[in-house]
Amino acid sequence: MPVFRRARLRQRVRQTDPRAIPDAMWDELFDAMAHTRDRAAILLYVSSGSRAGELLGVTPGDIDWPGQHIYVVTKGTDDREPVPASPQALVVLAAYLDQAGLPAAHEPVFRTLRGADKPLSYWAMRRVLQRANEKLKTNWTLHDLRHTAANRMANDPNLTLAQVRVIMRHTDLATTGRYLNARVEDLFDALQQHYNQPRVERSFAPGYDPAEVEAVFGG
């Protein structure tokens, strides 16, 4: 089988940053959700970092209410793994289940709203987001919700990159590192403190011959 490689003089295409939803636009998207079910779903997406299909497979037994996490089956595996869920997401999820009723233990909690009762499919959830996009004149995707979760976590000073990698279930740390997006405008206060701090003066313990210090370290 032939091996395909990039031509020697062909420029490497720059890998674009993952697309995350800014906070202000996130508020607009949340407000555009027409049902408690949909608000619960997108809150769980951005607090857990779950992939679209993973979250839609969550059953009543996959929700750990006291532990504030849910269990998902990782894409491409049979591994059932815990992922975090924000308190707000769980409150809205509980409100949705109060309205819709709790399905059987082995059935997904996210259900259709009209017609025969059945699990909410990926394409139906995608259509929910499309309707919001049409209203807001945006083009967010379900995977952008996962990017948003990773972006928020990676740039939270209380979380290490290694911890975020575990939560997002990335295979390597380099993938998680793509979500670090410190910008100069975000660092203004830190830079001002850096510029205004007094210059550190070099000093040496008493007893050293100044001539020897100058010879070793320079004047």
GROMACS .gro file of C-alpha atoms in nm:
model
  219
    1MET     CA    1   0.000   0.000   0.000
    2PRO     CA    2   0.151   0.337  -0.097
    3VAL     CA    3   0.242   0.584   0.178
    4PHE     CA    4   0.121   0.939   0.122
    5ARG     CA    5   0.335   1.222   0.254
    6ARG     CA    6   0.321   1.599   0.237
    7ALA     CA    7   0.524   1.734  -0.056
    8ARG     CA    8   0.865   1.871   0.046
    9LEU     CA    9   0.791   2.235  -0.043
   10ARG     CA   10   0.425   2.237   0.048
   11GLN     CA   11   0.341   2.461   0.343
   12ARG     CA   12   0.199   2.294   0.650
   13VAL     CA   13  -0.159   2.400   0.714
   14ARG     CA   14  -0.189   2.567   1.053
   15GLN     CA   15  -0.413   2.379   1.290
   16THR     CA   16  -0.698   2.607   1.396
   17ASP     CA   17  -0.794   2.649   1.759
   18PRO     CA   18  -1.101   2.458   1.878
   19ARG     CA   19  -1.411   2.677   1.856
   20ALA     CA   20  -1.559   2.761   2.196
   21ILE     CA   21  -1.869   2.969   2.267
   22PRO     CA   22  -1.791   3.306   2.435
   23ASP     CA   23  -1.974   3.364   2.764
   24ALA     CA   24  -2.206   3.636   2.632
   25MET     CA   25  -2.309   3.424   2.333
   26TRP     CA   26  -2.349   3.124   2.560
   27ASP     CA   27  -2.609   3.318   2.762
   28GLU     CA   28  -2.797   3.394   2.441
   29LEU     CA   29  -2.787   3.029   2.336
   30PHE     CA   30  -2.913   2.911   2.674
   31ASP     CA   31  -3.200   3.161   2.662
   32ALA     CA   32  -3.291   3.037   2.313
   33MET     CA   33  -3.359   2.685   2.441
   34ALA     CA   34  -3.736   2.637   2.430
   35HIS     CA   35  -3.771   2.348   2.677
   36THR     CA   36  -3.631   2.242   3.014
   37ARG     CA   37  -3.502   1.923   2.852
   38ASP     CA   38  -3.289   2.120   2.609
   39ARG     CA   39  -3.156   2.354   2.877
   40ALA     CA   40  -3.060   2.053   3.089
   41ALA     CA   41  -2.883   1.891   2.793
   42ILE     CA   42  -2.666   2.187   2.697
   43LEU     CA   43  -2.579   2.259   3.061
   44LEU     CA   44  -2.461   1.901   3.098
   45TYR     CA   45  -2.263   1.926   2.775
   46VAL     CA   46  -2.068   2.233   2.889
   47SER     CA   47  -2.012   2.113   3.245
   48SER     CA   48  -1.920   1.751   3.167
   49GLY     CA   49  -1.744   1.784   2.832
   50SER     CA   50  -1.937   1.480   2.710
   51ARG     CA   51  -1.965   1.407   2.341
   52ALA     CA   52  -2.313   1.442   2.193
   53GLY     CA   53  -2.388   1.071   2.166
   54GLU     CA   54  -2.236   0.990   2.504
   55LEU     CA   55  -2.468   1.223   2.693
   56LEU     CA   56  -2.778   1.108   2.507
   57GLY     CA   57  -2.713   0.755   2.631
   58VAL     CA   58  -2.723   0.848   3.001
   59THR     CA   59  -2.982   0.647   3.199
   60PRO     CA   60  -3.128   0.708   3.549
   61GLY     CA   61  -2.867   0.471   3.692
   62ASP     CA   62  -2.589   0.679   3.537
   63ILE     CA   63  -2.670   0.986   3.745
   64ASP     CA   64  -2.491   1.025   4.078
   65TRP     CA   65  -2.688   1.309   4.236
   66PRO     CA   66  -2.492   1.336   4.565
   67GLY     CA   67  -2.156   1.296   4.389
   68GLN     CA   68  -2.253   1.552   4.122
   69HIS     CA   69  -2.138   1.347   3.826
   70ILE     CA   70  -2.280   1.126   3.556
   71TYR     CA   71  -2.149   0.813   3.390
   72VAL     CA   72  -2.101   0.794   3.014
   73VAL     CA   73  -1.977   0.524   2.781
   74THR     CA   74  -1.670   0.668   2.611
   75LYS     CA   75  -1.691   0.685   2.233
   76GLY     CA   76  -1.528   0.388   2.061
   77THR     CA   77  -1.505   0.183   2.381
   78ASP     CA   78  -1.721  -0.004   2.629
   79ASP     CA   79  -1.575   0.196   2.917
   80ARG     CA   80  -1.832   0.350   3.151
   81GLU     CA   81  -1.659   0.649   3.307
   82PRO     CA   82  -1.763   0.927   3.547
   83VAL     CA   83  -1.764   1.288   3.427
   84PRO     CA   84  -1.854   1.597   3.632
   85ALA     CA   85  -2.189   1.774   3.622
   86SER     CA   86  -2.242   2.125   3.753
   87PRO     CA   87  -2.495   2.187   4.031
   88GLN     CA   88  -2.694   2.409   3.793
   89ALA     CA   89  -2.708   2.133   3.530
   90LEU     CA   90  -2.834   1.880   3.784
   91VAL     CA   91  -3.101   2.121   3.915
   92VAL     CA   92  -3.234   2.177   3.562
   93LEU     CA   93  -3.210   1.805   3.485
   94ALA     CA   94  -3.414   1.729   3.798
   95ALA     CA   95  -3.675   1.984   3.689
   96TYR     CA   96  -3.697   1.820   3.347
   97LEU     CA   97  -3.739   1.472   3.498
   98ASP     CA   98  -4.009   1.605   3.730
   99GLN     CA   99  -4.197   1.722   3.422
  100ALA     CA  100  -4.134   1.425   3.195
  101GLY     CA  101  -4.120   1.146   3.451
  102LEU     CA  102  -3.835   0.906   3.515
  103PRO     CA  103  -3.790   0.644   3.240
  104ALA     CA  104  -3.708   0.280   3.307
  105ALA     CA  105  -3.369   0.219   3.466
  106HIS     CA  106  -3.210   0.101   3.139
  107GLU     CA  107  -3.362   0.375   2.920
  108PRO     CA  108  -3.194   0.709   2.835
  109VAL     CA  109  -3.329   1.002   3.036
  110PHE     CA  110  -3.350   1.239   2.738
  111ARG     CA  111  -3.674   1.162   2.552
  112THR     CA  112  -3.871   1.300   2.258
  113LEU     CA  113  -4.133   1.563   2.340
  114ARG     CA  114  -4.390   1.471   2.075
  115GLY     CA  115  -4.519   1.148   1.925
  116ALA     CA  116  -4.433   0.807   2.066
  117ASP     CA  117  -4.210   0.810   2.371
  118LYS     CA  118  -3.856   0.721   2.263
  119PRO     CA  119  -3.497   0.824   2.334
  120LEU     CA  120  -3.383   1.157   2.195
  121SER     CA  121  -3.156   1.085   1.898
  122TYR     CA  122  -2.840   1.266   1.797
  123TRP     CA  123  -3.017   1.410   1.493
  124ALA     CA  124  -3.308   1.537   1.703
  125MET     CA  125  -3.068   1.707   1.947
  126ARG     CA  126  -2.882   1.852   1.651
  127ARG     CA  127  -3.211   1.994   1.523
  128VAL     CA  128  -3.271   2.157   1.864
  129LEU     CA  129  -2.944   2.344   1.824
  130GLN     CA  130  -3.020   2.430   1.462
  131ARG     CA  131  -3.346   2.599   1.562
  132ALA     CA  132  -3.158   2.810   1.816
  133ASN     CA  133  -2.901   2.898   1.550
  134GLU     CA  134  -3.174   3.011   1.313
  135LYS     CA  135  -3.311   3.239   1.583
  136LEU     CA  136  -2.972   3.383   1.683
  137LYS     CA  137  -2.813   3.387   1.336
  138THR     CA  138  -2.528   3.169   1.462
  139ASN     CA  139  -2.387   2.833   1.355
  140TRP     CA  140  -2.288   2.651   1.675
  141THR     CA  141  -2.259   2.274   1.668
  142LEU     CA  142  -2.298   2.008   1.935
  143HIS     CA  143  -1.922   1.952   1.928
  144ASP     CA  144  -1.869   2.323   1.999
  145LEU     CA  145  -2.033   2.256   2.336
  146ARG     CA  146  -1.760   2.003   2.416
  147HIS     CA  147  -1.497   2.252   2.298
  148THR     CA  148  -1.652   2.514   2.526
  149ALA     CA  149  -1.629   2.280   2.825
  150ALA     CA  150  -1.264   2.202   2.755
  151ASN     CA  151  -1.181   2.568   2.697
  152ARG     CA  152  -1.337   2.676   3.026
  153MET     CA  153  -1.166   2.401   3.224
  154ALA     CA  154  -0.823   2.443   3.063
  155ASN     CA  155  -0.822   2.815   3.142
  156ASP     CA  156  -0.943   2.776   3.500
  157PRO     CA  157  -0.647   2.843   3.736
  158ASN     CA  158  -0.795   2.595   3.985
  159LEU     CA  159  -0.755   2.301   3.745
  160THR     CA  160  -0.432   2.159   3.608
  161LEU     CA  161  -0.402   2.058   3.245
  162ALA     CA  162  -0.353   1.697   3.354
  163GLN     CA  163  -0.682   1.708   3.546
  164VAL     CA  164  -0.864   1.851   3.245
  165ARG     CA  165  -0.721   1.576   3.025
  166VAL     CA  166  -0.871   1.314   3.258
  167ILE     CA  167  -1.211   1.486   3.260
  168MET     CA  168  -1.218   1.525   2.882
  169ARG     CA  169  -1.075   1.174   2.835
  170HIS     CA  170  -0.816   1.293   2.583
  171THR     CA  171  -0.556   1.035   2.485
  172ASP     CA  172  -0.266   1.278   2.530
  173LEU     CA  173  -0.192   1.608   2.701
  174ALA     CA  174  -0.111   1.785   2.374
  175THR     CA  175  -0.476   1.764   2.271
  176THR     CA  176  -0.584   1.926   2.597
  177GLY     CA  177  -0.315   2.192   2.560
  178ARG     CA  178  -0.485   2.321   2.244
  179TYR     CA  179  -0.751   2.475   2.466
  180LEU     CA  180  -0.512   2.709   2.646
  181ASN     CA  181  -0.591   3.050   2.505
  182ALA     CA  182  -0.436   3.317   2.723
  183ARG     CA  183  -0.456   3.651   2.542
  184VAL     CA  184  -0.257   3.970   2.604
  185GLU     CA  185  -0.576   4.165   2.682
  186ASP     CA  186  -0.667   3.906   2.946
  187LEU     CA  187  -0.324   3.944   3.106
  188PHE     CA  188  -0.333   4.325   3.145
  189ASP     CA  189  -0.339   4.333   3.526
  190ALA     CA  190  -0.068   4.068   3.558
  191LEU     CA  191   0.152   4.252   3.307
  192GLN     CA  192   0.111   4.585   3.490
  193GLN     CA  193   0.220   4.418   3.814
  194HIS     CA  194   0.516   4.265   3.631
  195TYR     CA  195   0.625   4.600   3.484
  196ASN     CA  196   0.588   4.792   3.811
  197GLN     CA  197   0.761   4.554   4.046
  198PRO     CA  198   1.107   4.666   4.162
  199ARG     CA  199   1.404   4.519   3.986
  200VAL     CA  200   1.561   4.234   4.179
  201GLU     CA  201   1.911   4.333   4.287
  202ARG     CA  202   2.165   4.054   4.286
  203SER     CA  203   2.338   4.002   4.620
  204PHE     CA  204   2.597   3.764   4.757
  205ALA     CA  205   2.665   3.633   5.103
  206PRO     CA  206   2.924   3.826   5.310
  207GLY     CA  207   3.279   3.702   5.281
  208TYR     CA  208   3.306   3.681   4.903
  209ASP     CA  209   3.583   3.888   4.748
  210PRO     CA  210   3.409   4.151   4.524
  211ALA     CA  211   3.684   4.113   4.264
  212GLU     CA  212   3.623   3.738   4.241
  213VAL     CA  213   3.247   3.787   4.217
  214GLU     CA  214   3.297   4.036   3.934
  215ALA     CA  215   3.533   3.798   3.755
  216VAL     CA  216   3.282   3.511   3.772
  217PHE     CA  217   2.950   3.692   3.720
  218GLY     CA  218   3.055   4.011   3.546
  219GLY     CA  219   3.011   4.370   3.657
   0.00000   0.00000   0.00000
